[in-house]
JSON list of C-alpha atoms in Angstrom, two decimals:
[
{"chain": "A", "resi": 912, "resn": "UNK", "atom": "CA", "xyz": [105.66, -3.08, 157.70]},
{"chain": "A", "resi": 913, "resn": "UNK", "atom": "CA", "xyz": [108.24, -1.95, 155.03]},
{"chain": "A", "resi": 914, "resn": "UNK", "atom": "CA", "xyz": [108.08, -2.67, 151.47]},
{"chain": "A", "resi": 915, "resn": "UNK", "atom": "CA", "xyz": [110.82, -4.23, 149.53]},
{"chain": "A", "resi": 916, "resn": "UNK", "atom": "CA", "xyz": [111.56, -2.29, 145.78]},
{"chain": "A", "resi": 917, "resn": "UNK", "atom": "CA", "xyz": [113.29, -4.81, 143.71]},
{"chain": "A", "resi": 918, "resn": "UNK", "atom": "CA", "xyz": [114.98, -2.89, 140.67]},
{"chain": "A", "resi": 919, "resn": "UNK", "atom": "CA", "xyz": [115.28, -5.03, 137.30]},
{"chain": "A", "resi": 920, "resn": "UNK", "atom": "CA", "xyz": [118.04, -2.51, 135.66]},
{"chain": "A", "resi": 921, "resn": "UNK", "atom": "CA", "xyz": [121.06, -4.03, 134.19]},
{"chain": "A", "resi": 922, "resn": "UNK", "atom": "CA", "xyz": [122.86, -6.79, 136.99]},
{"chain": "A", "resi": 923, "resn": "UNK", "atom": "CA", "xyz": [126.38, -4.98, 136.65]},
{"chain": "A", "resi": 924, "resn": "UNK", "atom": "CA", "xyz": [127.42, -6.48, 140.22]},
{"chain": "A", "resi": 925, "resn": "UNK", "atom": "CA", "xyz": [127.21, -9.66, 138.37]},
{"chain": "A", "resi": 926, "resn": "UNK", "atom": "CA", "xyz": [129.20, -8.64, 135.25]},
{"chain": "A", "resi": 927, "resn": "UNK", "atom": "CA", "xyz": [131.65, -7.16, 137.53]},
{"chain": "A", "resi": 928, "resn": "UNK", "atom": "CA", "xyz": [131.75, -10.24, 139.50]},
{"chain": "A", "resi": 929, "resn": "UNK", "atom": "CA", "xyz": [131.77, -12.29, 136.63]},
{"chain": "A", "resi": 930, "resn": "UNK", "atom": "CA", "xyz": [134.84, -10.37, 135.16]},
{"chain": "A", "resi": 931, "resn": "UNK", "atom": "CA", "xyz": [136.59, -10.72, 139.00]},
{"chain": "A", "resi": 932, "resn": "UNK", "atom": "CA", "xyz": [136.77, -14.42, 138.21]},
{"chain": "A", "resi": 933, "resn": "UNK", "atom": "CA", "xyz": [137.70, -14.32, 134.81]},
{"chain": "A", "resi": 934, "resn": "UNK", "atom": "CA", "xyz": [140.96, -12.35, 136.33]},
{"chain": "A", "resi": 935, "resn": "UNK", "atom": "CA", "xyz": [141.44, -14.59, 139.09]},
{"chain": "A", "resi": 936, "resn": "UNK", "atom": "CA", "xyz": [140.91, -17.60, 136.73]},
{"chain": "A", "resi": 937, "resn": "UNK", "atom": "CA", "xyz": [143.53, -16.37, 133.97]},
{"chain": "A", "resi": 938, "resn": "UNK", "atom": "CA", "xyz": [145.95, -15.13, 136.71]},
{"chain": "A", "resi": 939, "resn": "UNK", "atom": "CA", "xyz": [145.95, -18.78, 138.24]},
{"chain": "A", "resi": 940, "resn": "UNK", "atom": "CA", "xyz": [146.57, -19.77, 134.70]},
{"chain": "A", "resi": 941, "resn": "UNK", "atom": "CA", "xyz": [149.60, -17.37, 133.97]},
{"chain": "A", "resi": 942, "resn": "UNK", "atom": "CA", "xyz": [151.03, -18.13, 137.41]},
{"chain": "A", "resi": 943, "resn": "UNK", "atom": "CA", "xyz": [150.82, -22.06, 136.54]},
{"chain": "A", "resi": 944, "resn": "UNK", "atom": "CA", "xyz": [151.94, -21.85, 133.02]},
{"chain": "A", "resi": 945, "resn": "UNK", "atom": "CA", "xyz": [154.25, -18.56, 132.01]},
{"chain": "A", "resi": 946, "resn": "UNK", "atom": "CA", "xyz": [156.20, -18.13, 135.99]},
{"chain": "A", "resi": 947, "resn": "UNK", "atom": "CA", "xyz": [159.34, -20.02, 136.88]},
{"chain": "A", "resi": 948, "resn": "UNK", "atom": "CA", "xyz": [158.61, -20.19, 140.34]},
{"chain": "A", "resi": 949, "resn": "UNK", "atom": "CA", "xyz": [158.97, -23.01, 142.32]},
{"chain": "A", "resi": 950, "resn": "UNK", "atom": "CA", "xyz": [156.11, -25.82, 142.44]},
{"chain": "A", "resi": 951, "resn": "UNK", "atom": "CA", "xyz": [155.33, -24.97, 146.00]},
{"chain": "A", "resi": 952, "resn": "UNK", "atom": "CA", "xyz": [154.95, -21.42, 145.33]},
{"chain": "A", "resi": 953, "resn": "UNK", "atom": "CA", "xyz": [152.52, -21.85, 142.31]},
{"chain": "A", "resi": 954, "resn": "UNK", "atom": "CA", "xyz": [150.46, -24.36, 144.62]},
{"chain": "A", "resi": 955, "resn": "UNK", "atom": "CA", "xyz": [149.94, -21.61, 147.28]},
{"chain": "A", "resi": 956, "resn": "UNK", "atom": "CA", "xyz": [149.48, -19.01, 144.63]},
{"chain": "A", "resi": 957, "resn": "UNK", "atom": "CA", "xyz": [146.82, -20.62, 143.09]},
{"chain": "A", "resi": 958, "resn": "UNK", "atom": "CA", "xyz": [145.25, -22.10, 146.12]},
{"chain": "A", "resi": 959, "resn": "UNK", "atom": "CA", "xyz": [145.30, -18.32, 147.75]},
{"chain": "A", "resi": 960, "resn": "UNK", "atom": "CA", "xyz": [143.56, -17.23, 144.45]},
{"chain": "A", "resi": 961, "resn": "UNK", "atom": "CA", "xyz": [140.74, -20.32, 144.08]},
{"chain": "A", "resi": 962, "resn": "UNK", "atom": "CA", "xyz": [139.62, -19.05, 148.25]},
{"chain": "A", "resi": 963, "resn": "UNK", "atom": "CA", "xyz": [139.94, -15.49, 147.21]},
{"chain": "A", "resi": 964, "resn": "UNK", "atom": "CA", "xyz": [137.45, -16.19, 144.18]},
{"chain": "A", "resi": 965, "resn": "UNK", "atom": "CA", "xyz": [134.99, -18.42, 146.39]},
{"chain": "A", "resi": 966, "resn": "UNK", "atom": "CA", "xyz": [134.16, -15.86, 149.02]},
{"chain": "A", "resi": 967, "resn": "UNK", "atom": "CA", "xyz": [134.05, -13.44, 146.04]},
{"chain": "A", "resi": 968, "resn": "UNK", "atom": "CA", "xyz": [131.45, -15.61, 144.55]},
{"chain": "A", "resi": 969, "resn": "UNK", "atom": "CA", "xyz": [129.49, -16.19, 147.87]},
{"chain": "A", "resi": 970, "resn": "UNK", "atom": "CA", "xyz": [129.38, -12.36, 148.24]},
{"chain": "A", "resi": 971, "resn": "UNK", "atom": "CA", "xyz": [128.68, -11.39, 144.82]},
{"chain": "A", "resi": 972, "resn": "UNK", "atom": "CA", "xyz": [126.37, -14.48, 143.05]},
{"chain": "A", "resi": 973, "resn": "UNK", "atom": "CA", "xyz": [125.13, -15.72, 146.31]},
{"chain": "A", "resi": 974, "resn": "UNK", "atom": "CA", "xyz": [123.68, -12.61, 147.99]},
{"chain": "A", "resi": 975, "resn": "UNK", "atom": "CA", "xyz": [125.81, -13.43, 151.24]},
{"chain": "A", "resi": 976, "resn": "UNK", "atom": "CA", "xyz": [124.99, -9.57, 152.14]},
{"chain": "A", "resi": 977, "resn": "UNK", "atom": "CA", "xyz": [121.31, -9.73, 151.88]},
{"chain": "A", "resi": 978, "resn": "UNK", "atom": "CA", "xyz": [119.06, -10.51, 154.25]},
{"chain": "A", "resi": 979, "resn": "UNK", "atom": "CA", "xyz": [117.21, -10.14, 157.77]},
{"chain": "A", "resi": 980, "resn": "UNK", "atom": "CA", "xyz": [119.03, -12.65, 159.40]},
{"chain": "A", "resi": 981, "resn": "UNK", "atom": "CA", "xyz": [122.83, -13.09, 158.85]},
{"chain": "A", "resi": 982, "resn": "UNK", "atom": "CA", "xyz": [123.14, -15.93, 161.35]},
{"chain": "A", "resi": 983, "resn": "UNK", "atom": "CA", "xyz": [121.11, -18.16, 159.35]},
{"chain": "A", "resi": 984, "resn": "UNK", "atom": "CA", "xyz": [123.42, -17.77, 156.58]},
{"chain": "A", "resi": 985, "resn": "UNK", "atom": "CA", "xyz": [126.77, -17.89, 158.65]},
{"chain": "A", "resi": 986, "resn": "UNK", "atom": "CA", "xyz": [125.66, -21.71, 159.51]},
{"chain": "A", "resi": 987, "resn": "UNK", "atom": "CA", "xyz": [124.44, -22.53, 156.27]},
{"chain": "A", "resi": 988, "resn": "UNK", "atom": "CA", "xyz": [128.01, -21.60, 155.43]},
{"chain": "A", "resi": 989, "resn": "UNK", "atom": "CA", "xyz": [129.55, -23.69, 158.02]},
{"chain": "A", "resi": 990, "resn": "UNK", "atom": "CA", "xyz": [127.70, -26.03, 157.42]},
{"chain": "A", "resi": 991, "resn": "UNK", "atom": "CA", "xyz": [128.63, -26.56, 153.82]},
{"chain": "A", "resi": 992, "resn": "UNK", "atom": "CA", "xyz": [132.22, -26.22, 154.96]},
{"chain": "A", "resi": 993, "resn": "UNK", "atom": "CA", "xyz": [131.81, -28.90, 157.56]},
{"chain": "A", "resi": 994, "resn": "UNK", "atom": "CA", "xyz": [130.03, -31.26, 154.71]},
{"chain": "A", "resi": 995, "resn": "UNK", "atom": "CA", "xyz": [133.33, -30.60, 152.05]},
{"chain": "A", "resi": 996, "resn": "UNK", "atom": "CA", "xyz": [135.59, -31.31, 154.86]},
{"chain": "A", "resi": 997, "resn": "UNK", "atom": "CA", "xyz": [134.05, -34.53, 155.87]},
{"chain": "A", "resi": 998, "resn": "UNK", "atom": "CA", "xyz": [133.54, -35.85, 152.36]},
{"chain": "A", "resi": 999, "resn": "UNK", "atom": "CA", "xyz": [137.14, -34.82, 151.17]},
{"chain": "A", "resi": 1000, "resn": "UNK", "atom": "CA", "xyz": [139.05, -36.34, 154.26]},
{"chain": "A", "resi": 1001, "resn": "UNK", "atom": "CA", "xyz": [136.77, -38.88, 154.29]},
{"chain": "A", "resi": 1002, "resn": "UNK", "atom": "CA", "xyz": [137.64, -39.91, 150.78]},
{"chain": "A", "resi": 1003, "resn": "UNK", "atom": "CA", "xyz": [141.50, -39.25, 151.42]},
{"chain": "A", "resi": 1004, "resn": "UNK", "atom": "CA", "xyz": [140.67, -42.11, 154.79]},
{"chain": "A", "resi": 1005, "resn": "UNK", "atom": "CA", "xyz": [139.06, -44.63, 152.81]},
{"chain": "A", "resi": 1006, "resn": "UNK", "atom": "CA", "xyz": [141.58, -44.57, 149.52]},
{"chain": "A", "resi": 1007, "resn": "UNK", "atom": "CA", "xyz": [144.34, -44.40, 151.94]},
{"chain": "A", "resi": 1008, "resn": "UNK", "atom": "CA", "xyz": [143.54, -47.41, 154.32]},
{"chain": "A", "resi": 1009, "resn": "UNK", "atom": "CA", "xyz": [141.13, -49.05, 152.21]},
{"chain": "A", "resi": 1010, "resn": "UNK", "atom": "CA", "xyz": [138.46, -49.25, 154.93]}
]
């Protein structure tokens, strides 16, 4: 039976995570606000940095690399994905056709 040590020194994988979003957040902003490029292009870019942010996030805040049991966490993660899916095209259906 092993033991687990927890450590309670400073969390700097959180400031350093924490500081990863504030980059991808103000990059998202310069690309929107100071670029020229074309609408399309700013859409992607910033779309391409919001998914790049959330698996940082899932990694970093939500302990996605701890654990006995990765599987349980791989469907929880589905799971949630499956959920957003449903309730966004779900709410695209029913606005749309009014049913």
């Amino acid at each position: 039976m092993s033991q687990h040590t927890k450590t309670t020194g400073f969390p700097i994988s959180h400031v350093m995570g924490f500081l990863m979003s504030l980059v991808l957040t103000f990059g998202a902003v310069f690309v929107a606000l100071k670029t020229s490029l074309p609408l399309k292009t700013i859409i992607w870019v910033i779309g391409t940095l919001a998914v790049i942010q959330a698996a940082m996030q899932l990694y970093m805040f939500m302990h996605m690399n701890e654990g006995e049991d990765g599987k349980a966490q791989l469907i929880n993660i589905v799971y949630a994905f499956f959920i957003a899916a449903v309730t966004v095209f779900g709410t695209v259906w029913v606005m749309s056709f009014g049913m």
